[in-house]
Tab-separated table of C-alpha atoms and ligand atoms in Angstrom:
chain	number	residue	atom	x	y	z
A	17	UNK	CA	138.321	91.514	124.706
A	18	UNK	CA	139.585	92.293	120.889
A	19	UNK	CA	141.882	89.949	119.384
A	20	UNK	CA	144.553	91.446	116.752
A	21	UNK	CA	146.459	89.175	114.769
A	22	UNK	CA	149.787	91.063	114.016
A	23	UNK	CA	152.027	89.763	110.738
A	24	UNK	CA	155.661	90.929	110.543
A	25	UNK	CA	157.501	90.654	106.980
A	26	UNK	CA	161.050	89.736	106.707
A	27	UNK	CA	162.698	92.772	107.166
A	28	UNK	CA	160.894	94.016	110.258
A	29	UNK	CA	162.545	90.398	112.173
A	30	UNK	CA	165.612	90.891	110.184
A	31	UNK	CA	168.471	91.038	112.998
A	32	UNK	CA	167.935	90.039	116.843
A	33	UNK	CA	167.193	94.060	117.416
A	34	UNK	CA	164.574	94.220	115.029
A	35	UNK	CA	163.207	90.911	116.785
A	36	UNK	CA	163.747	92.767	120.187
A	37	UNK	CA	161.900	95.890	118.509
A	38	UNK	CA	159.213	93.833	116.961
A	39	UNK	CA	158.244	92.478	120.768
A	40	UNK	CA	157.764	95.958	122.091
A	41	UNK	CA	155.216	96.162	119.656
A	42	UNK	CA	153.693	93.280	120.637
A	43	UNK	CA	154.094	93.734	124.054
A	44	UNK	CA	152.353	97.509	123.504
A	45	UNK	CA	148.768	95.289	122.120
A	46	UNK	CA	149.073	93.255	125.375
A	47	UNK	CA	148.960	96.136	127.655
A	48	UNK	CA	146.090	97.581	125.787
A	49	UNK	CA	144.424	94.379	126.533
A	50	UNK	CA	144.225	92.847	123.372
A	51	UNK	CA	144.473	89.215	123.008
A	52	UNK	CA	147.356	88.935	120.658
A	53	UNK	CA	148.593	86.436	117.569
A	54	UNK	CA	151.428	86.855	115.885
A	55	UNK	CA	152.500	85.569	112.274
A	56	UNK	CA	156.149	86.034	111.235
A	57	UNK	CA	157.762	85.490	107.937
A	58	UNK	CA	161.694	84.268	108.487
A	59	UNK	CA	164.473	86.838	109.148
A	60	UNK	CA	164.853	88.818	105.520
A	61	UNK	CA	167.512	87.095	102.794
A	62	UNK	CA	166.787	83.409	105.016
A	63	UNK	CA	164.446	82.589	102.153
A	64	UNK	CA	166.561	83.467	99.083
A	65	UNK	CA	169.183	81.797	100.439
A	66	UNK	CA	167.778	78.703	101.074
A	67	UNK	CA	166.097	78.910	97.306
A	68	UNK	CA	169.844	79.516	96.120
A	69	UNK	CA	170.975	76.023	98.479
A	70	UNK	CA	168.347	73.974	96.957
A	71	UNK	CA	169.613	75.266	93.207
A	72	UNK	CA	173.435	74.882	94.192
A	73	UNK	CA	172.254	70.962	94.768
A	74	UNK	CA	170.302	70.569	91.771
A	75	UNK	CA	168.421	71.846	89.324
A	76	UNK	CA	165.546	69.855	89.392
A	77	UNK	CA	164.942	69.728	93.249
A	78	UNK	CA	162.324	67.523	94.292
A	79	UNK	CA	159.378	69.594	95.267
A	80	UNK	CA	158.372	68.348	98.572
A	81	UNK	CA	161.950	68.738	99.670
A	82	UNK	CA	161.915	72.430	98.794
A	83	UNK	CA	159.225	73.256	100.951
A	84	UNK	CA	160.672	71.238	103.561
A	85	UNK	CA	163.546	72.931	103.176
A	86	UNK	CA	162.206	76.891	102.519
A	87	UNK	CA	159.589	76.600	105.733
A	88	UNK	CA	163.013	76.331	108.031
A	89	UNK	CA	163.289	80.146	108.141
A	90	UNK	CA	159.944	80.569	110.008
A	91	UNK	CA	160.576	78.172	112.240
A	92	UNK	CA	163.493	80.333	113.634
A	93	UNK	CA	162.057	83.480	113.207
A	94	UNK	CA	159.364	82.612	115.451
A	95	UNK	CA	161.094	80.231	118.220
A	96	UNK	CA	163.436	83.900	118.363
A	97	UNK	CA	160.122	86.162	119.248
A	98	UNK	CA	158.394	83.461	121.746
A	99	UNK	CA	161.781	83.437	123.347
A	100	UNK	CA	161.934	87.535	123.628
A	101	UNK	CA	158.305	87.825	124.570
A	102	UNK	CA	159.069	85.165	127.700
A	103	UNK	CA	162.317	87.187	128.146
A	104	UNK	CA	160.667	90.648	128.361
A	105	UNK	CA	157.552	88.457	130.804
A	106	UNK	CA	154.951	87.679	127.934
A	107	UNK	CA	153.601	83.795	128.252
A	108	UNK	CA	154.081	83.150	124.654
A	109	UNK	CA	155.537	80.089	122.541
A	110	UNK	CA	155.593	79.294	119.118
A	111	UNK	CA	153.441	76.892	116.293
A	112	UNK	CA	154.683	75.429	113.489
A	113	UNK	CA	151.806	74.990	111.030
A	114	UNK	CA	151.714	71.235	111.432
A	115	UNK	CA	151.589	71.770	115.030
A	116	UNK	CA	147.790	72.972	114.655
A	117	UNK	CA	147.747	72.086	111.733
A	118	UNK	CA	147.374	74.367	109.320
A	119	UNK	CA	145.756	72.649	105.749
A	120	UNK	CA	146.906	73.518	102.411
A	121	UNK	CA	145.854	71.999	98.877
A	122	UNK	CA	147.123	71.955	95.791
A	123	UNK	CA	150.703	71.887	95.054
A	124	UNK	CA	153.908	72.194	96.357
A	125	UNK	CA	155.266	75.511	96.594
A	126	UNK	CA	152.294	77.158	95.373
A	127	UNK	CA	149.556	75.389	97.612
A	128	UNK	CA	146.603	77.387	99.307
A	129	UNK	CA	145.717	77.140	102.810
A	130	UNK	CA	141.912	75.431	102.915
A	131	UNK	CA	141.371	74.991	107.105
A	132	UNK	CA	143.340	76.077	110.212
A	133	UNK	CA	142.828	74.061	113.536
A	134	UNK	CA	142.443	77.040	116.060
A	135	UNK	CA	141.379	74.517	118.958
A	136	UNK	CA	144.563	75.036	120.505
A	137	UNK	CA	145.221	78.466	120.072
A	138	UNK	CA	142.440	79.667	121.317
A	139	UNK	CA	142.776	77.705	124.389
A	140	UNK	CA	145.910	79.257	124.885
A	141	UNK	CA	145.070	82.998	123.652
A	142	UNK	CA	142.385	82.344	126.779
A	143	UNK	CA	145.310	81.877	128.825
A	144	UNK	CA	146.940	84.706	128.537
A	145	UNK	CA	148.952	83.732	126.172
A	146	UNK	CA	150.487	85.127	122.833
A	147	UNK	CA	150.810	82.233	119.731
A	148	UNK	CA	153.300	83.146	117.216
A	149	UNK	CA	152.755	80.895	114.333
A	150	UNK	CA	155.124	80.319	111.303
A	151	UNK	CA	153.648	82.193	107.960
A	152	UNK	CA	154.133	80.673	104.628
A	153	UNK	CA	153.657	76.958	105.476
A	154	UNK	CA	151.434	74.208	105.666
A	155	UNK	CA	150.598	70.625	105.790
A	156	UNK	CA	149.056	68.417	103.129
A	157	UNK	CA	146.509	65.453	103.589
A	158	UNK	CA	149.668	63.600	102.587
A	159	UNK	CA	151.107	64.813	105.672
A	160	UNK	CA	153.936	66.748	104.022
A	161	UNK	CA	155.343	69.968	104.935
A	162	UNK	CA	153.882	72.557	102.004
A	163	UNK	CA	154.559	76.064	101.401
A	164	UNK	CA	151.821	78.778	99.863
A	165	UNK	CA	153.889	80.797	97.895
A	166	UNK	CA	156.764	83.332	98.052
A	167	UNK	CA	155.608	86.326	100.594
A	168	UNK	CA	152.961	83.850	101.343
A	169	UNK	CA	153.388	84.813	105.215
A	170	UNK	CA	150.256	87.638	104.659
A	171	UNK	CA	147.857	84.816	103.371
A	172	UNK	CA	148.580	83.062	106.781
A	173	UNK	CA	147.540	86.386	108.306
A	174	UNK	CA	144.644	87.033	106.767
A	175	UNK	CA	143.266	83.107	107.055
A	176	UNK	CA	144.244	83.404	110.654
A	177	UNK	CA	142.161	86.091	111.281
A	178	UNK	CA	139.569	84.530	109.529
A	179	UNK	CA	139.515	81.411	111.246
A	180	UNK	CA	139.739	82.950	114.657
A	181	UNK	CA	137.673	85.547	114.206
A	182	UNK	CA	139.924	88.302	114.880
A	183	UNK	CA	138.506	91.663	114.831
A	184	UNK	CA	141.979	93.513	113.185
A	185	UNK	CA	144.097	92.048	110.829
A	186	UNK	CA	147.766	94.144	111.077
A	187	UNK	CA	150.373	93.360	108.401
A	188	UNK	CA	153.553	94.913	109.705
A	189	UNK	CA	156.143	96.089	106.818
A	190	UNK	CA	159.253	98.329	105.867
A	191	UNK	CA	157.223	101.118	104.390
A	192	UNK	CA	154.162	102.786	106.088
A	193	UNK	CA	151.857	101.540	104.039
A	194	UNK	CA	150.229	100.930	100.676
A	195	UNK	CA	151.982	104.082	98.434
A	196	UNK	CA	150.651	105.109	94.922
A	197	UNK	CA	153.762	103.000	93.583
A	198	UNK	CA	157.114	102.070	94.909
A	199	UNK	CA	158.243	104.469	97.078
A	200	UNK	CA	161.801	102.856	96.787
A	201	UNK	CA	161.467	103.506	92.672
A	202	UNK	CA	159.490	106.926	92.803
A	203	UNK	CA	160.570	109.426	95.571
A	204	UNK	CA	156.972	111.645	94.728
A	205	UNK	CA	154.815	108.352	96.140
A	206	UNK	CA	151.975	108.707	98.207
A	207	UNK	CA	150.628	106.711	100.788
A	208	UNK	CA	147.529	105.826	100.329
A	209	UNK	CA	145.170	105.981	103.038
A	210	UNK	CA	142.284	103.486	102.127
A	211	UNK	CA	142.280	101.216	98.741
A	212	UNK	CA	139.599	98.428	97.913
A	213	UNK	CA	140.281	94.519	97.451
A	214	UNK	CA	139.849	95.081	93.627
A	215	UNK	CA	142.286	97.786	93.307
A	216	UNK	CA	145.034	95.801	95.876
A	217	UNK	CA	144.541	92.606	94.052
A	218	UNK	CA	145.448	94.403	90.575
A	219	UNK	CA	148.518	96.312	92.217
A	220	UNK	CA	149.724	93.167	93.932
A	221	UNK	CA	149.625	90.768	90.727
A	222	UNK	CA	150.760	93.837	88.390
A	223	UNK	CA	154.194	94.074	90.711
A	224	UNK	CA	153.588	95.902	93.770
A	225	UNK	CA	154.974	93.133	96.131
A	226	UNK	CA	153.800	95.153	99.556
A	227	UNK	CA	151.230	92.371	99.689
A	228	UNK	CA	151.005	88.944	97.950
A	229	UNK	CA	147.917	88.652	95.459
A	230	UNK	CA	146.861	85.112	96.708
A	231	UNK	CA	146.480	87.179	100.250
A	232	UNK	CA	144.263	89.464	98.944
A	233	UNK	CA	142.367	87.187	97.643
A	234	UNK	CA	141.997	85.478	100.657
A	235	UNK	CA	140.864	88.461	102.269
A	236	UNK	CA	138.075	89.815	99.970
A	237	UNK	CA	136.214	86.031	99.862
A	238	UNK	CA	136.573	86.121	103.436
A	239	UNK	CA	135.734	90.063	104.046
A	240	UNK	CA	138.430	91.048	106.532
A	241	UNK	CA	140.318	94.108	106.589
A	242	UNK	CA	143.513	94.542	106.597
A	243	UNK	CA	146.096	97.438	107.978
A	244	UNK	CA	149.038	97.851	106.432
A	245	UNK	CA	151.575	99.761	108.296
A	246	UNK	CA	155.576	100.198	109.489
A	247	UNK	CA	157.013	98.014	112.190
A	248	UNK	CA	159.905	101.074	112.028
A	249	UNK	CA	157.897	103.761	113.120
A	250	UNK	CA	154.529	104.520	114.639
A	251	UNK	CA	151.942	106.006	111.592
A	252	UNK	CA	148.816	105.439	110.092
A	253	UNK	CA	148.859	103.307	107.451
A	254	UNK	CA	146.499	101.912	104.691
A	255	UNK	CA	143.151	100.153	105.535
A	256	UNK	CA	142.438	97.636	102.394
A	257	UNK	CA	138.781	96.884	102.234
A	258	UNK	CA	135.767	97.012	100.579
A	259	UNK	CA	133.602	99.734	102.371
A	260	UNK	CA	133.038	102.665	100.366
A	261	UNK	CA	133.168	105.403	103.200
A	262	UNK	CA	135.052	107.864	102.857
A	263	UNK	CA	137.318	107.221	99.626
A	264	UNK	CA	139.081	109.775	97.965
A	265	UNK	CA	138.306	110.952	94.380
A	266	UNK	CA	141.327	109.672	92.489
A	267	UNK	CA	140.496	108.261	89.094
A	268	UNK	CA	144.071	106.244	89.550
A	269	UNK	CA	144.520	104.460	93.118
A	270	UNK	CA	148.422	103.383	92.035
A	271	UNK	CA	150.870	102.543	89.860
A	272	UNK	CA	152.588	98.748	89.247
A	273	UNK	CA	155.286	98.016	87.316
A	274	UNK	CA	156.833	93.989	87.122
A	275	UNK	CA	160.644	92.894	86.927
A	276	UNK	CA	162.036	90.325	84.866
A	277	UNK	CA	159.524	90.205	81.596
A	278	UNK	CA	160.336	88.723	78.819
A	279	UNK	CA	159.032	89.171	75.333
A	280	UNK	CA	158.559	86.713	72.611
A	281	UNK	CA	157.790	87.282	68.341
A	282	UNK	CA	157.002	84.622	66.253
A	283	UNK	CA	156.779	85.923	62.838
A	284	UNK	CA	155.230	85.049	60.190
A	285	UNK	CA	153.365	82.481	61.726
A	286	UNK	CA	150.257	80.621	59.705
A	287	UNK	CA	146.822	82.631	60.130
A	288	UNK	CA	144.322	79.788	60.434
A	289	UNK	CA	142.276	78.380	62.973
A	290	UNK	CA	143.936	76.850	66.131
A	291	UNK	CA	147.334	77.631	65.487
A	292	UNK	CA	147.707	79.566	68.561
A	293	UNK	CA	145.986	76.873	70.261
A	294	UNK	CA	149.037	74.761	69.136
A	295	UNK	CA	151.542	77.095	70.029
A	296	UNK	CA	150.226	77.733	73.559
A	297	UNK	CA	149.802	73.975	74.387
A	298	UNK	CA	153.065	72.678	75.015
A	299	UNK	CA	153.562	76.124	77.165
A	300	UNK	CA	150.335	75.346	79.102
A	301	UNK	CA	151.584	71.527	80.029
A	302	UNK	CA	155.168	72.815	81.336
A	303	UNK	CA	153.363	75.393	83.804
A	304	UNK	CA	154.676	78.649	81.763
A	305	UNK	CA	152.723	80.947	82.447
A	306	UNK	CA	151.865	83.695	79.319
A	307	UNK	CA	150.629	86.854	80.139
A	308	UNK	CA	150.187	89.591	77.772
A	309	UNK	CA	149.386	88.411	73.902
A	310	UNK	CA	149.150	89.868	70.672
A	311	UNK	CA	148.477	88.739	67.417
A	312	UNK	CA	149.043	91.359	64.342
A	313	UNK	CA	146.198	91.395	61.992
A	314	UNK	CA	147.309	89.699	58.693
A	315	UNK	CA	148.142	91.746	55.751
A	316	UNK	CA	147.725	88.724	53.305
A	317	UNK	CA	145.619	86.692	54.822
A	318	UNK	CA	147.864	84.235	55.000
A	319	UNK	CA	150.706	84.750	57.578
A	320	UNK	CA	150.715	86.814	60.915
A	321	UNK	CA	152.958	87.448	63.612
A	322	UNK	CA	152.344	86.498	67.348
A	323	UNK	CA	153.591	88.145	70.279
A	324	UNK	CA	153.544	87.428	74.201
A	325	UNK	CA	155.384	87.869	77.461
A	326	UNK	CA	156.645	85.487	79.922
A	327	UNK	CA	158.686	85.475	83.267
A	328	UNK	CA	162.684	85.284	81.925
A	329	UNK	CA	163.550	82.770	83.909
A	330	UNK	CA	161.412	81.234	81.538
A	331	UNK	CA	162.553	81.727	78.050
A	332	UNK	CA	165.146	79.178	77.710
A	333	UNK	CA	162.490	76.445	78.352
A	334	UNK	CA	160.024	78.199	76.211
A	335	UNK	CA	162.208	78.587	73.142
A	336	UNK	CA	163.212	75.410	73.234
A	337	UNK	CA	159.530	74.200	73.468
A	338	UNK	CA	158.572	76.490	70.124
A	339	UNK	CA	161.614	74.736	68.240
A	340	UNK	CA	160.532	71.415	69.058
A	341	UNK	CA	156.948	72.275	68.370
A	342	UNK	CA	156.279	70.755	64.678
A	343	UNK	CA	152.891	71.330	64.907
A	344	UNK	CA	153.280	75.090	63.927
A	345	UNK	CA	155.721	76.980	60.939
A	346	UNK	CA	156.908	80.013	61.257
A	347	UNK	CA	159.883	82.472	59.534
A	348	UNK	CA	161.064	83.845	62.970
A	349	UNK	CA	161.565	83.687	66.179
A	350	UNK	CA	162.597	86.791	68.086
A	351	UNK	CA	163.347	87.487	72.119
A	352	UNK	CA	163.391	90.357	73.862
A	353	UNK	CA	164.148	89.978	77.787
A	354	UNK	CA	164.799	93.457	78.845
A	355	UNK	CA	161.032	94.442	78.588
A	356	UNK	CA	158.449	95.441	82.003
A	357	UNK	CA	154.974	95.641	82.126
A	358	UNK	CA	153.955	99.182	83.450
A	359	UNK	CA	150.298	99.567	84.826
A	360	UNK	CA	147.858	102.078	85.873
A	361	UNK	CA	145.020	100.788	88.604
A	362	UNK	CA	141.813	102.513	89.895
A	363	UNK	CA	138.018	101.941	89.705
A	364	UNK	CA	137.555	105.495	88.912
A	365	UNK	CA	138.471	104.488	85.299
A	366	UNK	CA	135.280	102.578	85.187
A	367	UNK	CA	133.302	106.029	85.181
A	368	UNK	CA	135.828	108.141	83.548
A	369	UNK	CA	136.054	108.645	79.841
A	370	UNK	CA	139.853	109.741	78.343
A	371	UNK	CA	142.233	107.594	80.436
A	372	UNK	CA	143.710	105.574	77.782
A	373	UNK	CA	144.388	108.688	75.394
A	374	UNK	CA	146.091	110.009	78.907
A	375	UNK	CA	148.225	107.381	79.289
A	376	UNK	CA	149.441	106.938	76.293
A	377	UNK	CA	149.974	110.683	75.728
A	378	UNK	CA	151.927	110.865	78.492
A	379	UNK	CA	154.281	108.085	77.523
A	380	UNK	CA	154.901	109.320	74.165
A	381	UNK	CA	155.237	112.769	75.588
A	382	UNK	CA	158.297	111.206	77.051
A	383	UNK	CA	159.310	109.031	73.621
A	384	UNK	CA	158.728	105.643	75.452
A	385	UNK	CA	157.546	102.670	72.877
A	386	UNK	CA	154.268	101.178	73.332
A	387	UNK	CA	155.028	97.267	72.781
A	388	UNK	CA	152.141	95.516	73.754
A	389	UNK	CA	149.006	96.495	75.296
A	390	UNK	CA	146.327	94.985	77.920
A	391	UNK	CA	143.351	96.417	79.437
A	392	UNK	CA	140.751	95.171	82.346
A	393	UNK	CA	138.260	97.399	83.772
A	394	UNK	CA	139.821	98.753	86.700
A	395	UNK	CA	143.568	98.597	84.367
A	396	UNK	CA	145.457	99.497	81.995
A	397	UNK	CA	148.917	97.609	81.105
A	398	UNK	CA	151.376	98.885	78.694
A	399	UNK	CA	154.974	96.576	78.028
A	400	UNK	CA	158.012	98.862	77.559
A	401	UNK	CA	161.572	98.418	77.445
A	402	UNK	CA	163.121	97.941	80.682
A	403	UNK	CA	165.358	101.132	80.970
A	404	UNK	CA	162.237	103.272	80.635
A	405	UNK	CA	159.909	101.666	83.725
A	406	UNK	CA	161.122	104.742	85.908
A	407	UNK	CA	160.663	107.444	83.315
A	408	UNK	CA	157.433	105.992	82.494
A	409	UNK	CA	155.998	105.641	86.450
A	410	UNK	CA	157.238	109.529	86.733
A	411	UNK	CA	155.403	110.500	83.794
A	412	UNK	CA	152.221	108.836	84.730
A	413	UNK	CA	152.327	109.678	88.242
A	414	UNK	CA	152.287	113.275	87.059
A	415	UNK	CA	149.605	112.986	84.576
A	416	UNK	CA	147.218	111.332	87.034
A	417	UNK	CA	148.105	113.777	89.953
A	418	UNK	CA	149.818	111.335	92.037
A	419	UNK	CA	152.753	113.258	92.795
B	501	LIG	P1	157.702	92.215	104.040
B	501	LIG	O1	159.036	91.569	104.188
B	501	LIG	O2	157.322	93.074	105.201
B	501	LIG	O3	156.627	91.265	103.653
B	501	LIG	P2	157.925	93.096	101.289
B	501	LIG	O4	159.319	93.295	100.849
B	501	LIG	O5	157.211	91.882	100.888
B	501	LIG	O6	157.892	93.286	102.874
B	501	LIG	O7	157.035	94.352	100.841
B	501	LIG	C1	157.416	95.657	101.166
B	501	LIG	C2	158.110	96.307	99.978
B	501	LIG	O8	157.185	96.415	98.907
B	501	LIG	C3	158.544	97.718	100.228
B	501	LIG	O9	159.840	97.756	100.778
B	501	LIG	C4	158.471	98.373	98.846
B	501	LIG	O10	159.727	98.555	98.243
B	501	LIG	C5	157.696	97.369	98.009
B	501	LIG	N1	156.573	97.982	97.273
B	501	LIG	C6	156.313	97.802	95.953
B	501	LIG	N2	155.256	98.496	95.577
B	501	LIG	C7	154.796	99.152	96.684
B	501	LIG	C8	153.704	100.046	96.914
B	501	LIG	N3	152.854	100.401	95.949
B	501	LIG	N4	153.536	100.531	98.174
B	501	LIG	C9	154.392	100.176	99.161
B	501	LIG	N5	155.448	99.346	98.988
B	501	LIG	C10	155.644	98.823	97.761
B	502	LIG	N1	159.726	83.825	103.956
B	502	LIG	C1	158.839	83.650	102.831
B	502	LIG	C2	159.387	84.372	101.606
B	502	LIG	O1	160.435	84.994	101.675
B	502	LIG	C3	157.440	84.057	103.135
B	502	LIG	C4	157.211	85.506	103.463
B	502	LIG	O2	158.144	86.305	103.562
B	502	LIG	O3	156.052	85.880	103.628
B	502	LIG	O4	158.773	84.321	100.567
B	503	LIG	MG1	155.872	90.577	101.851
């Protein structure tokens, strides 16, 4: 018998119909004779809102307590399908991830899951049975409740699947699939019908957030495929792997773009060995993370000017870091935190000379500013102002025959 472990986002257990929905589904796998686990995230805005609870008490919430408090959502999501599935005559009840446990490391609300106790499950799966197991959360050797990071529900998939062996990994969404960018930006997306790890992972950290990075991740070191598709209606979706049959020739796979970027000048900054090294400390010990980074080259020799991007919710602490920072002089210190990263992904640029020029042709073919640039070999990142991410995804999914 094949055992399918099928994950369901937010928004596809988002009222008690879509629950009810979300069962037939389920209940379809049983009848083909599958032996069935389920993941669920928690009912779509339960999160946010228990993010904005833990704010509204204080700003400084201890960290332990926040993943106490965020894993609640799965917890109902879940007891709601087990209790459909034995409504509609499924044997089926829900895990909490201590219940099995399931292991995590490293730190609160960002830990990773290292080992999942499938004794259990499997026992029951035997049965008859259909788990459905709470996505996002974890225990710690400490015994604490942790949490793996926001839309962390797909890593629980995927290590599920690992650890049990399963032969199809199904994360249920909104959309039907992986789509050359945000269908809900770009009306002229594509689905895509087969994408590699490499190309997934690049989408998912550059902004696509149709699957969390850390999941794919998971899923290359671990080699399982996974099947994105709708929970709203019955399609094909997108296989993410790393076989090479049958690909398409696109030189670009997708388009990313990220929210909420925020740029940061420093000018006329001294030019001299470990200076940035000095700047980029204090950042470093207060968890900010920097991401794109340029440093002009020096007209005199003497002074230069520095520039990087950060996540705005993290420019207050950062500019008050670089004013207490005595270690470095500067003239200026200038923000900018209506600024997005826009990025162009595919392996075919490996092979294929002329991208760059493409890209940037196309954006000034459109009169959108080039701020800062970053390249890897399967991308290419441009930051632009904010109010031209949609003119600038249009223009490049044109240029690189997306549309
Ligand atoms: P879930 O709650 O099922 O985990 P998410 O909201 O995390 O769903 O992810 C699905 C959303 O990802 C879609 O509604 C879509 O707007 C967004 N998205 C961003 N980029 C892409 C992309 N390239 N392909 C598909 N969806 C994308
Ligand atoms: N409920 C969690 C979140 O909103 C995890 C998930 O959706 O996968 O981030
Ligand atoms: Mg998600």
């Amino acid at each position: 018998m094949k055992t399918v472990v099928l994950k369901f986002g937010g928004t596809s257990v988002g009222s008690i119909d879509r629950i009810k929905k979300v069962c037939k589904i389920i209940d379809i796998y049983k009848k083909k004779k599958y032996n069935v686990v389920v993941i669920s995230s928690a009912m779509s805005g339960v999160t946010n809102d228990l993010v904005n609870k833990s704010k509204s008490i204080s700003n400084n919430f201890d960290l332990a307590e926040y993943d106490a408090l965020l894993s609640t959502g799965e917890q109902v999501s879940c007891a709601l399908i087990a209790g459909r599935l034995n409504h509609i005559g499924l044997k089926s009840r829900s895990w909490l991830s201590w219940q099995l446990p399931i292991v995590t490391v490293g730190s609160h609300s960002g830990a990773r899951i290292n080992k999942i106790n499938i004794k259990e499950l499997n026992k029951y799966i035997k049965n008859g049975g259909v788990p459905v197991v709470t996505g996002f959360q974890g225990i710690n050797k400490n015994y604490r409740i942790t949490t793996i990071g926001r839309s962390g529900s797909d890593a629980t998939a995927i290590m599920l699947a690992k650890y049990i062996k399963a032969d199809e990994c199904i994360i249920f969404t909104d959309v039907e699939g992986v789509y050359t960018t945000d269908p809900r930006q770009h009306k002229k997306a594509k689905k895509i019908k087969k994408i590699f790890y490499d190309e997934m992972l690049e989408m998912a950290s550059l902004g696509s957030k149709v699957m969390q990075p850390t999941s794919i991740q998971d899923a290359k070191l671990n080699k399982i495929d996974i099947k994105v598709q709708s929970s709203f209606v019955s399609k094909s979706g997108t296989l993410i792997t790393n076989s090479k049959k049958s690909f398409s020739d696109q030189i670009i796979t997708g388009i990313s773009s990220t929210k909420n970027d925020a740029k940061i000048t420093i000018v006329g900054v001294k030019d001299s060995p470990g200076v940035a090294a000095s700047i980029f400390k204090p950042l470093s010990k207060n968890l900010i993370n920097v991401d794109m980074v340029v440093q002009n080259i020096s007209q005199n020799g003497k002074n230069t000017d520095l520039t990087f991007t950060i996540k705005s919710e993290d420019l207050k602490k950062t500019e008050k870091l670089l004013k207490e920072n005595k270690s470095i002089l500067y003239k200026k210190l200038s923000f900018d935190r209506n600024v997005s990263k826009v990025s162009i992904i595919g392996v075919g640029m490996i092979t294929t000379p002329g991208i760059t020029y493409r890209m940037f042709q196309a954006l000034a073919s459109k009169k959108i500013n080039i701020l800062v640039i970053s390249t890897s070999e399967i991308k290419i990142s441009v930051l632009v102002s904010a109010k031209h991410v949609k003119k600038a995804i249009a223009s490049l999914h044109k240029e690189f025959k997306l549309d």
